[in-house]
Tab-separated table of C-alpha atoms in Angstrom:
chain	number	residue	atom	x	y	z
A	1275	MET	CA	-23.023	65.813	-45.840
A	1276	LEU	CA	-26.063	63.762	-45.214
A	1277	THR	CA	-28.278	63.111	-48.574
A	1278	ILE	CA	-31.909	61.912	-48.738
A	1279	ALA	CA	-33.319	61.563	-52.020
A	1280	ILE	CA	-37.511	61.988	-51.919
A	1281	ALA	CA	-38.625	59.674	-54.695
A	1282	ASN	CA	-41.409	57.744	-55.832
A	1283	GLN	CA	-42.196	57.009	-59.700
A	1284	LYS	CA	-45.972	57.919	-59.176
A	1285	GLY	CA	-47.055	61.384	-59.403
A	1286	GLY	CA	-48.982	63.537	-57.180
A	1287	VAL	CA	-48.235	61.724	-53.955
A	1288	GLY	CA	-46.480	64.592	-52.033
A	1289	LYS	CA	-42.999	64.053	-52.949
A	1290	THR	CA	-42.416	68.112	-53.784
A	1291	THR	CA	-44.600	69.187	-50.697
A	1292	THR	CA	-42.595	67.196	-48.767
A	1293	ALA	CA	-39.422	68.096	-50.041
A	1294	ILE	CA	-39.996	71.817	-49.270
A	1295	ASN	CA	-41.292	71.364	-45.939
A	1296	MET	CA	-38.980	69.019	-44.490
A	1297	ALA	CA	-35.913	71.235	-45.800
A	1298	THR	CA	-37.535	74.102	-43.936
A	1299	ALA	CA	-38.064	72.193	-40.722
A	1300	MET	CA	-34.432	70.964	-40.831
A	1301	ALA	CA	-33.264	74.495	-41.589
A	1302	ALA	CA	-35.464	76.081	-38.677
A	1303	THR	CA	-33.744	73.321	-36.138
A	1304	GLY	CA	-30.333	74.696	-37.193
A	1305	TRP	CA	-29.255	72.326	-39.619
A	1306	ARG	CA	-27.344	73.930	-42.698
A	1307	THR	CA	-29.754	72.857	-45.452
A	1308	LEU	CA	-29.571	71.966	-49.204
A	1309	LEU	CA	-32.633	71.331	-51.529
A	1310	ILE	CA	-31.742	70.058	-55.044
A	1311	ASP	CA	-34.666	70.228	-57.252
A	1312	LEU	CA	-34.062	67.425	-59.713
A	1313	ASP	CA	-37.490	67.808	-61.217
A	1314	PRO	CA	-37.707	69.651	-64.472
A	1315	GLN	CA	-41.154	71.156	-63.638
A	1316	GLY	CA	-39.217	72.914	-61.180
A	1317	ASN	CA	-42.034	72.885	-58.344
A	1318	ALA	CA	-39.711	72.726	-55.521
A	1319	SER	CA	-38.003	76.083	-56.830
A	1320	THR	CA	-41.360	77.794	-57.215
A	1321	GLY	CA	-42.488	76.568	-53.757
A	1322	LEU	CA	-39.478	78.450	-52.155
A	1323	GLY	CA	-40.197	81.601	-54.270
A	1324	VAL	CA	-37.253	81.383	-56.647
A	1325	GLU	CA	-38.835	82.801	-60.033
A	1326	ALA	CA	-38.045	81.350	-63.134
A	1327	SER	CA	-36.677	84.417	-64.276
A	1328	THR	CA	-33.757	84.211	-61.620
A	1329	ARG	CA	-32.565	81.001	-62.025
A	1330	HIS	CA	-29.881	81.754	-63.936
A	1331	VAL	CA	-28.023	78.378	-63.076
A	1332	SER	CA	-29.777	74.985	-62.347
A	1333	SER	CA	-29.294	71.302	-61.483
A	1334	TYR	CA	-28.862	70.992	-65.287
A	1335	ASP	CA	-25.813	72.987	-65.503
A	1336	LEU	CA	-24.846	71.090	-62.248
A	1337	LEU	CA	-25.777	67.606	-64.194
A	1338	VAL	CA	-24.393	67.953	-67.719
A	1339	GLU	CA	-22.332	70.749	-67.808
A	1340	GLY	CA	-20.248	69.899	-64.769
A	1341	LEU	CA	-20.725	73.379	-62.755
A	1342	PRO	CA	-19.310	73.183	-59.339
A	1343	LEU	CA	-21.791	72.674	-56.700
A	1344	ALA	CA	-21.168	76.204	-54.901
A	1345	GLU	CA	-21.915	78.015	-58.331
A	1346	ALA	CA	-25.175	76.214	-58.930
A	1347	THR	CA	-26.717	76.824	-55.482
A	1348	MET	CA	-28.823	80.039	-54.581
A	1349	GLU	CA	-30.122	81.070	-51.439
A	1350	THR	CA	-33.592	81.234	-50.468
A	1351	GLY	CA	-35.850	83.179	-48.403
A	1352	ILE	CA	-35.618	80.822	-45.737
A	1353	PRO	CA	-32.694	81.245	-43.267
A	1354	GLY	CA	-30.330	78.081	-43.523
A	1355	LEU	CA	-31.851	76.897	-46.746
A	1356	ASP	CA	-30.064	76.752	-49.891
A	1357	ILE	CA	-31.426	75.128	-53.287
A	1358	VAL	CA	-30.199	74.101	-56.505
A	1359	PRO	CA	-33.200	75.044	-58.781
A	1360	ALA	CA	-34.578	73.598	-61.580
A	1361	THR	CA	-35.391	74.687	-65.159
A	1362	VAL	CA	-37.236	72.974	-67.969
A	1363	ASP	CA	-33.579	72.591	-69.627
A	1364	LEU	CA	-33.355	69.382	-67.129
A	1365	SER	CA	-36.132	67.744	-69.606
A	1366	GLY	CA	-33.499	67.285	-72.001
A	1367	ALA	CA	-30.854	65.641	-69.370
A	1368	GLU	CA	-32.293	62.422	-69.502
A	1369	VAL	CA	-31.593	61.849	-73.525
A	1370	GLU	CA	-28.104	63.676	-73.053
A	1371	LEU	CA	-26.532	61.409	-70.239
A	1372	VAL	CA	-27.415	58.647	-72.125
A	1373	SER	CA	-24.050	59.049	-74.281
A	1374	VAL	CA	-22.172	60.353	-70.883
A	1375	GLU	CA	-19.521	57.787	-69.502
A	1376	GLU	CA	-20.743	56.892	-65.886
A	1377	ARG	CA	-23.927	58.754	-66.630
A	1378	THR	CA	-25.530	57.398	-62.889
A	1379	GLU	CA	-22.650	58.898	-61.264
A	1380	CYS	CA	-22.981	62.339	-62.268
A	1381	LEU	CA	-24.655	63.536	-59.344
A	1382	ARG	CA	-22.558	61.649	-56.815
A	1383	LYS	CA	-19.367	63.397	-58.356
A	1384	ALA	CA	-21.010	66.729	-58.194
A	1385	LEU	CA	-21.834	66.512	-54.209
A	1386	ALA	CA	-18.386	64.497	-53.538
A	1387	GLY	CA	-16.617	66.535	-50.541
A	1388	HIS	CA	-18.977	69.164	-50.202
A	1389	THR	CA	-19.075	70.353	-46.577
A	1390	GLU	CA	-21.167	73.641	-46.816
A	1391	HIS	CA	-24.157	71.928	-45.712
A	1392	GLU	CA	-24.687	69.361	-43.426
A	1393	ILE	CA	-27.929	67.717	-44.834
A	1394	CYS	CA	-29.191	67.658	-48.631
A	1395	PHE	CA	-32.805	66.591	-49.848
A	1396	ILE	CA	-32.998	65.631	-53.287
A	1397	ASP	CA	-36.582	66.349	-54.902
A	1398	CYS	CA	-36.965	63.660	-57.876
A	1399	PRO	CA	-39.166	63.441	-60.748
A	1400	PRO	CA	-41.974	61.101	-61.192
A	1401	SER	CA	-40.135	58.757	-62.881
A	1402	LEU	CA	-37.373	55.894	-62.508
A	1403	GLY	CA	-35.169	57.486	-65.473
A	1404	LEU	CA	-31.614	58.701	-65.178
A	1405	LEU	CA	-32.498	61.725	-63.049
A	1406	THR	CA	-33.828	59.519	-60.464
A	1407	LEU	CA	-30.966	57.138	-60.733
A	1408	ASN	CA	-28.551	59.844	-60.360
A	1409	ALA	CA	-30.324	60.765	-57.148
A	1410	LEU	CA	-30.495	57.170	-55.823
A	1411	CYS	CA	-26.966	56.844	-56.573
A	1412	ALA	CA	-25.638	60.114	-54.982
A	1413	ALA	CA	-27.868	59.521	-51.894
A	1414	ASP	CA	-27.237	57.935	-48.301
A	1415	SER	CA	-31.020	57.307	-47.919
A	1416	ILE	CA	-34.468	57.571	-49.646
A	1417	LEU	CA	-37.511	58.588	-48.076
A	1418	VAL	CA	-40.541	57.667	-50.054
A	1419	PRO	CA	-43.795	59.632	-49.880
A	1420	LEU	CA	-46.904	57.108	-50.339
A	1421	GLN	CA	-50.239	58.255	-50.975
A	1422	CYS	CA	-52.904	56.673	-49.181
A	1423	GLU	CA	-54.782	55.084	-51.864
A	1424	PHE	CA	-55.591	51.912	-53.811
A	1425	PHE	CA	-52.684	51.332	-55.970
A	1426	ALA	CA	-50.178	52.683	-53.418
A	1427	LEU	CA	-48.437	49.368	-52.728
A	1428	GLU	CA	-48.342	48.423	-56.284
A	1429	GLY	CA	-46.039	51.419	-57.012
A	1430	LEU	CA	-43.956	50.854	-54.040
A	1431	SER	CA	-43.138	47.438	-55.150
A	1432	GLN	CA	-41.776	48.770	-58.357
A	1433	LEU	CA	-39.566	51.465	-56.534
A	1434	LEU	CA	-38.451	48.854	-54.014
A	1435	GLN	CA	-37.037	46.681	-56.700
A	1436	THR	CA	-35.297	49.699	-58.202
A	1437	VAL	CA	-33.766	50.614	-54.911
A	1438	GLU	CA	-32.461	47.003	-54.785
A	1439	ARG	CA	-30.877	47.006	-58.184
A	1440	VAL	CA	-29.260	50.476	-57.304
A	1441	GLN	CA	-27.830	48.738	-54.084
A	1442	GLN	CA	-26.558	45.774	-56.092
A	1443	GLY	CA	-25.000	47.634	-59.033
A	1444	PHE	CA	-24.273	51.101	-57.847
A	1445	ASN	CA	-24.643	52.418	-54.324
A	1446	PRO	CA	-24.351	49.504	-51.903
A	1447	GLU	CA	-24.799	51.982	-48.740
A	1448	LEU	CA	-28.079	53.146	-50.070
A	1449	ASN	CA	-31.043	52.352	-47.661
A	1450	ILE	CA	-34.714	53.392	-47.076
A	1451	ILE	CA	-34.617	55.747	-44.266
A	1452	GLY	CA	-38.400	55.734	-44.253
A	1453	VAL	CA	-42.011	55.689	-45.741
A	1454	ALA	CA	-44.121	58.911	-45.087
A	1455	LEU	CA	-47.970	58.242	-45.841
A	1456	THR	CA	-49.416	61.532	-46.904
A	1457	MET	CA	-52.673	62.718	-48.029
A	1458	TYR	CA	-54.383	60.964	-45.069
A	1459	ASP	CA	-57.915	61.475	-44.699
A	1460	ARG	CA	-59.596	59.925	-41.594
A	1461	ARG	CA	-62.890	60.371	-43.084
A	1462	ASN	CA	-62.216	57.800	-45.889
A	1463	ARG	CA	-62.168	54.222	-44.752
A	1464	LEU	CA	-60.090	53.262	-47.851
A	1465	THR	CA	-57.422	55.634	-46.235
A	1466	ASP	CA	-57.249	53.449	-43.197
A	1467	GLU	CA	-57.172	50.261	-45.032
A	1468	VAL	CA	-54.377	51.250	-47.148
A	1469	ALA	CA	-52.590	52.593	-44.259
A	1470	ASP	CA	-53.121	49.472	-42.050
A	1471	ASP	CA	-51.781	47.301	-45.329
A	1472	VAL	CA	-48.673	49.324	-45.818
A	1473	ARG	CA	-47.832	49.224	-42.196
A	1474	GLU	CA	-48.369	45.442	-42.077
A	1475	VAL	CA	-46.189	45.062	-45.239
A	1476	LEU	CA	-43.269	47.176	-44.207
A	1477	GLY	CA	-43.532	47.376	-40.478
A	1478	ASN	CA	-41.273	49.944	-38.549
A	1479	LEU	CA	-40.173	51.340	-42.114
A	1480	VAL	CA	-43.142	53.443	-42.127
A	1481	PHE	CA	-43.000	56.552	-40.017
A	1482	GLU	CA	-45.558	57.160	-37.254
A	1483	THR	CA	-46.407	60.683	-38.475
A	1484	VAL	CA	-48.756	60.617	-41.031
A	1485	ILE	CA	-49.419	63.764	-43.307
A	1486	PRO	CA	-53.066	64.913	-43.671
A	1487	ARG	CA	-54.852	66.152	-46.505
A	1488	ASN	CA	-54.578	69.964	-45.933
A	1489	VAL	CA	-55.783	73.062	-47.602
A	1490	ARG	CA	-53.243	75.150	-46.513
A	1491	LEU	CA	-50.549	72.775	-47.713
A	1492	SER	CA	-51.988	73.177	-51.264
A	1493	GLU	CA	-52.191	76.938	-50.878
A	1494	ALA	CA	-48.488	77.595	-49.689
A	1495	PRO	CA	-46.813	76.975	-53.110
A	1496	SER	CA	-49.036	79.381	-54.879
A	1497	ARG	CA	-47.296	82.000	-52.491
A	1498	GLY	CA	-43.777	80.730	-52.842
A	1499	LEU	CA	-43.626	79.590	-49.237
A	1500	PRO	CA	-43.365	76.368	-47.426
A	1501	ALA	CA	-46.390	75.488	-45.223
A	1502	LEU	CA	-44.270	75.886	-42.566
A	1503	VAL	CA	-44.045	79.558	-43.063
A	1504	TYR	CA	-47.320	80.074	-44.906
A	1505	ASP	CA	-48.978	78.861	-41.866
A	1506	HIS	CA	-47.012	77.444	-39.234
A	1507	SER	CA	-49.957	76.279	-37.200
A	1508	CYS	CA	-51.938	74.544	-39.682
A	1509	VAL	CA	-52.421	70.492	-39.353
A	1510	GLY	CA	-50.133	70.085	-42.135
A	1511	SER	CA	-47.313	71.728	-40.766
A	1512	ARG	CA	-47.519	70.194	-37.658
A	1513	ALA	CA	-47.193	66.994	-39.326
A	1514	TYR	CA	-44.181	67.713	-41.047
A	1515	ILE	CA	-42.589	69.256	-38.059
A	1516	ALA	CA	-43.433	65.951	-36.318
A	1517	LEU	CA	-41.844	64.169	-39.170
A	1518	ALA	CA	-38.784	66.065	-39.434
A	1519	ARG	CA	-38.436	65.103	-35.765
A	1520	GLU	CA	-38.957	61.486	-36.317
A	1521	LEU	CA	-36.670	61.561	-39.255
A	1522	ILE	CA	-33.903	63.056	-37.241
A	1523	GLY	CA	-34.498	59.852	-34.593
A	1524	ARG	CA	-33.577	57.488	-37.577
A	1525	PHE	CA	-29.991	59.134	-38.209
A	1526	PRO	CA	-26.873	57.484	-36.785
A	1527	PRO	CA	-26.487	58.793	-33.312
A	1528	GLU	CA	-23.707	61.059	-34.349
A	1529	ARG	CA	-25.520	62.845	-36.693
A	1530	GLN	CA	-28.577	63.474	-34.732
A	1531	VAL	CA	-27.608	66.765	-33.761
A	1532	ALA	CA	-26.317	69.298	-36.244
A	1533	ALA	CA	-22.547	69.929	-36.263
């Protein structure tokens, strides 16, 4: 299973929107897809229509209680897409994991040997704590949503330093598969300036596809639907479809077609 962490320690950059719609796009193209909601807010779970009252198991049970992955997984209303939902219990995991031996390896151990899905996205919380570290240690790659705003590069620098430390100490195979520019507004000159700066610094690491500001992307979670289902023809949905296509193009050749 190819595992991709969607991470940025800054909140409000489009991580969860990216996680939901990329997972949906991959499932729609035939990949058996798993989304792990690792954010205590549980927005990815809500955005896929998984009501809080139905989350009898969660990523907390997977990490802290050692529940097998198969038992922590729920179906969603999207064919080919399953989820390990999050509950508020996960907010205590950061503290509880501190005393656990190999506390950064809990998620990697939970995913080890899993073959039921071909690709897994991990929606990380907006921090660089133990939950995000678990995701980075378990992942093959990291996808970074980056909002087109003034402080974007400053936050990205901190994340890149964390990735480097994880590579050196825990997961030498971890790589950044790409940076996705989000909340792009062509009417705002600053947006273009930030995008140009990011591309100048990171070059080909930045995806060509940009995710625009789009009302339909914002509305979809309140309906418990990915934007690709809520309004598949809106500019936001079309952008995520293009981003998924570009992402697949960055996979190793043998992984570019679902098994």
